Coordinates of C-alpha atoms in Angstrom, one line a residue:
X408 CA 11.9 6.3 4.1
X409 CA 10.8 5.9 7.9
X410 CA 8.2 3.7 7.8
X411 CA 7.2 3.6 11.1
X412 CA 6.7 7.6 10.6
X413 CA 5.3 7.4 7.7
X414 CA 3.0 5.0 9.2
X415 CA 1.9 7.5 11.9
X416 CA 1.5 10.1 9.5
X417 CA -1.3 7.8 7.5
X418 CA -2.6 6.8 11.0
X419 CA -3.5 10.7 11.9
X420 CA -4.8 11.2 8.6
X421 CA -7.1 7.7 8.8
X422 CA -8.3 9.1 12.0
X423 CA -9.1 12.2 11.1
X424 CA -11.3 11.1 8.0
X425 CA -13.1 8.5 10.2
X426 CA -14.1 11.2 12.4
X427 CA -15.1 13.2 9.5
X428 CA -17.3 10.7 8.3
X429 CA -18.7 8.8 11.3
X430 CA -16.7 5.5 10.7
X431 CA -15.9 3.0 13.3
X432 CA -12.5 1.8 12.5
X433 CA -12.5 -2.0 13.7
X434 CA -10.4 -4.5 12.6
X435 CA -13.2 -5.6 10.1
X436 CA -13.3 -2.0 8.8
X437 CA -9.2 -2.2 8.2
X438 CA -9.3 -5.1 6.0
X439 CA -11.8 -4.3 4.4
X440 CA -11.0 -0.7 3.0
X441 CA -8.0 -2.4 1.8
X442 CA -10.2 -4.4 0.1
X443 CA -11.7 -1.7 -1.5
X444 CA -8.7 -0.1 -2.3
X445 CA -7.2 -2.7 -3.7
X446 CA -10.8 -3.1 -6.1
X447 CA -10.2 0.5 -6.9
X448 CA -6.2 -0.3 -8.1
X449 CA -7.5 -3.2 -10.3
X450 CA -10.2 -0.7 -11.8
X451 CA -6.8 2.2 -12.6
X452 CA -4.6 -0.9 -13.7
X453 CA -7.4 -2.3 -16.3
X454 CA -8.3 1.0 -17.8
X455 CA -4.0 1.9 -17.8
X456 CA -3.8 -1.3 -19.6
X457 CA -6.3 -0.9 -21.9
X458 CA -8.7 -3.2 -20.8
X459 CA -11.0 -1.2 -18.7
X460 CA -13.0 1.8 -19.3
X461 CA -10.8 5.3 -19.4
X462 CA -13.4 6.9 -18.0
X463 CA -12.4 9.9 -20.3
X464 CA -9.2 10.1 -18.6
X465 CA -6.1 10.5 -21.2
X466 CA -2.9 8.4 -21.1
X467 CA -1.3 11.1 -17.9
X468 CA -4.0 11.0 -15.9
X469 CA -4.8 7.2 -16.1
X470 CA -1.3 6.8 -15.3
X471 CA -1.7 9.2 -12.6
X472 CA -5.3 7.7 -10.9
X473 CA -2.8 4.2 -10.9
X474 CA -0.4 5.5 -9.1
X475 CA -2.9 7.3 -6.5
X476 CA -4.4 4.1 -6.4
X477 CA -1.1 2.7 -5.8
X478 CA -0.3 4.9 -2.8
X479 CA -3.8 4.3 -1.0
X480 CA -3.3 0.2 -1.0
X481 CA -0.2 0.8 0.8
X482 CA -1.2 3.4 3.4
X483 CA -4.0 0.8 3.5
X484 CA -1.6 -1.7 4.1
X485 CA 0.1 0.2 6.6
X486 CA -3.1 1.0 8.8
X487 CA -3.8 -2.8 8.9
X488 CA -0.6 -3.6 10.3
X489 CA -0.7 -0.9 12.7
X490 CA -3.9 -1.6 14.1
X491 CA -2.3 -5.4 14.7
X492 CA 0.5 -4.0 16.2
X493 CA 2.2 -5.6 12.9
X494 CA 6.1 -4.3 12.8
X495 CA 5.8 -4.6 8.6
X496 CA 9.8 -3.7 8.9
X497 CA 10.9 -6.7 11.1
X498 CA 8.4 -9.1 8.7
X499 CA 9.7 -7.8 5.1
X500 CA 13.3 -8.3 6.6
X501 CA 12.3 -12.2 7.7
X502 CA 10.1 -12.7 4.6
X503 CA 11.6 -11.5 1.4
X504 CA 15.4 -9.6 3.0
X505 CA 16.8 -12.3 4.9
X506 CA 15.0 -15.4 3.3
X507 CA 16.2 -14.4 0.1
X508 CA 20.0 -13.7 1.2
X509 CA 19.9 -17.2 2.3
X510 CA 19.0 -18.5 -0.4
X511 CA 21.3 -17.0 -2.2
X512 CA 24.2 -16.3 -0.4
X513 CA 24.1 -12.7 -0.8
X514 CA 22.1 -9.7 0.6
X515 CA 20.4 -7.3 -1.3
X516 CA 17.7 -8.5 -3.1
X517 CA 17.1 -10.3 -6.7
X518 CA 20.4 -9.9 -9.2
X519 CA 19.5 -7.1 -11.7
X520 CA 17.3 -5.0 -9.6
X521 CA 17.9 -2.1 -7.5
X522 CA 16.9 -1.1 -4.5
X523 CA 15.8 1.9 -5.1
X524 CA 16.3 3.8 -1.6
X525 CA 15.4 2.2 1.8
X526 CA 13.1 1.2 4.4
X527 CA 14.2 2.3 7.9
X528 CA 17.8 1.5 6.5
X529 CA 17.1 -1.6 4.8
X530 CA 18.3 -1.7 1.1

């Protein structure tokens, strides 16, 4: 996955919607949607886990609203940084790629796990 595309694809989309609706997007108003997105996530993740309301939602579309939920905090995520001029590709690689390969001696992530795909290349 491109993130810097996908990132510009979520940034047209933001726009767009704030235009729709009249919203100033400031840097107060980034960090706090993600707030409220991540509010919404815990609300999917309780009622997933059986201790929140289903809202009359069955097991599939529970599991579903989480994983919606799931995608917003991160194009939430990815707005933020954007708007800070944030390279979130550069800062996972110091954080969690290359911290951890030093640590360890090895590249790659935790033993056991997968990668999954990659992030502008990064496994």
């Amino acid at each position: 996955m491109d993130v810097n595309g996908l990132t510009a694809e979520v940034e047209q989309v933001s726009r767009g919607y704030a235009a729709r609706f009249g919203i100033e997007r400031d840097a107060d108003w980034f960090v706090l949607k993600l707030h409220e997105e991540m509010g919404e996530l815990t609300q999917a993740f309780l009622a997933l886990d059986g201790r929140g309301r289903a809202k009359g939602l069955d097991d599939r579309e529970r599991s579903a609203r989480f994983r919606a939920e799931l995608a917003d905090v991160f194009c939430h995520v990815l707005l933020l940084a954007d708007h800070h001029g944030v390279d979130l590709t550069a800062e996972v690689r110091a954080k969690w790629l290359d911290r951890w390969g030093a640590s360890q001696g090895t590249v790659g992530g935790p033993p056991g796990r997968s990668g999954g795909g990659t992030v502008d290349g990064v496994q």
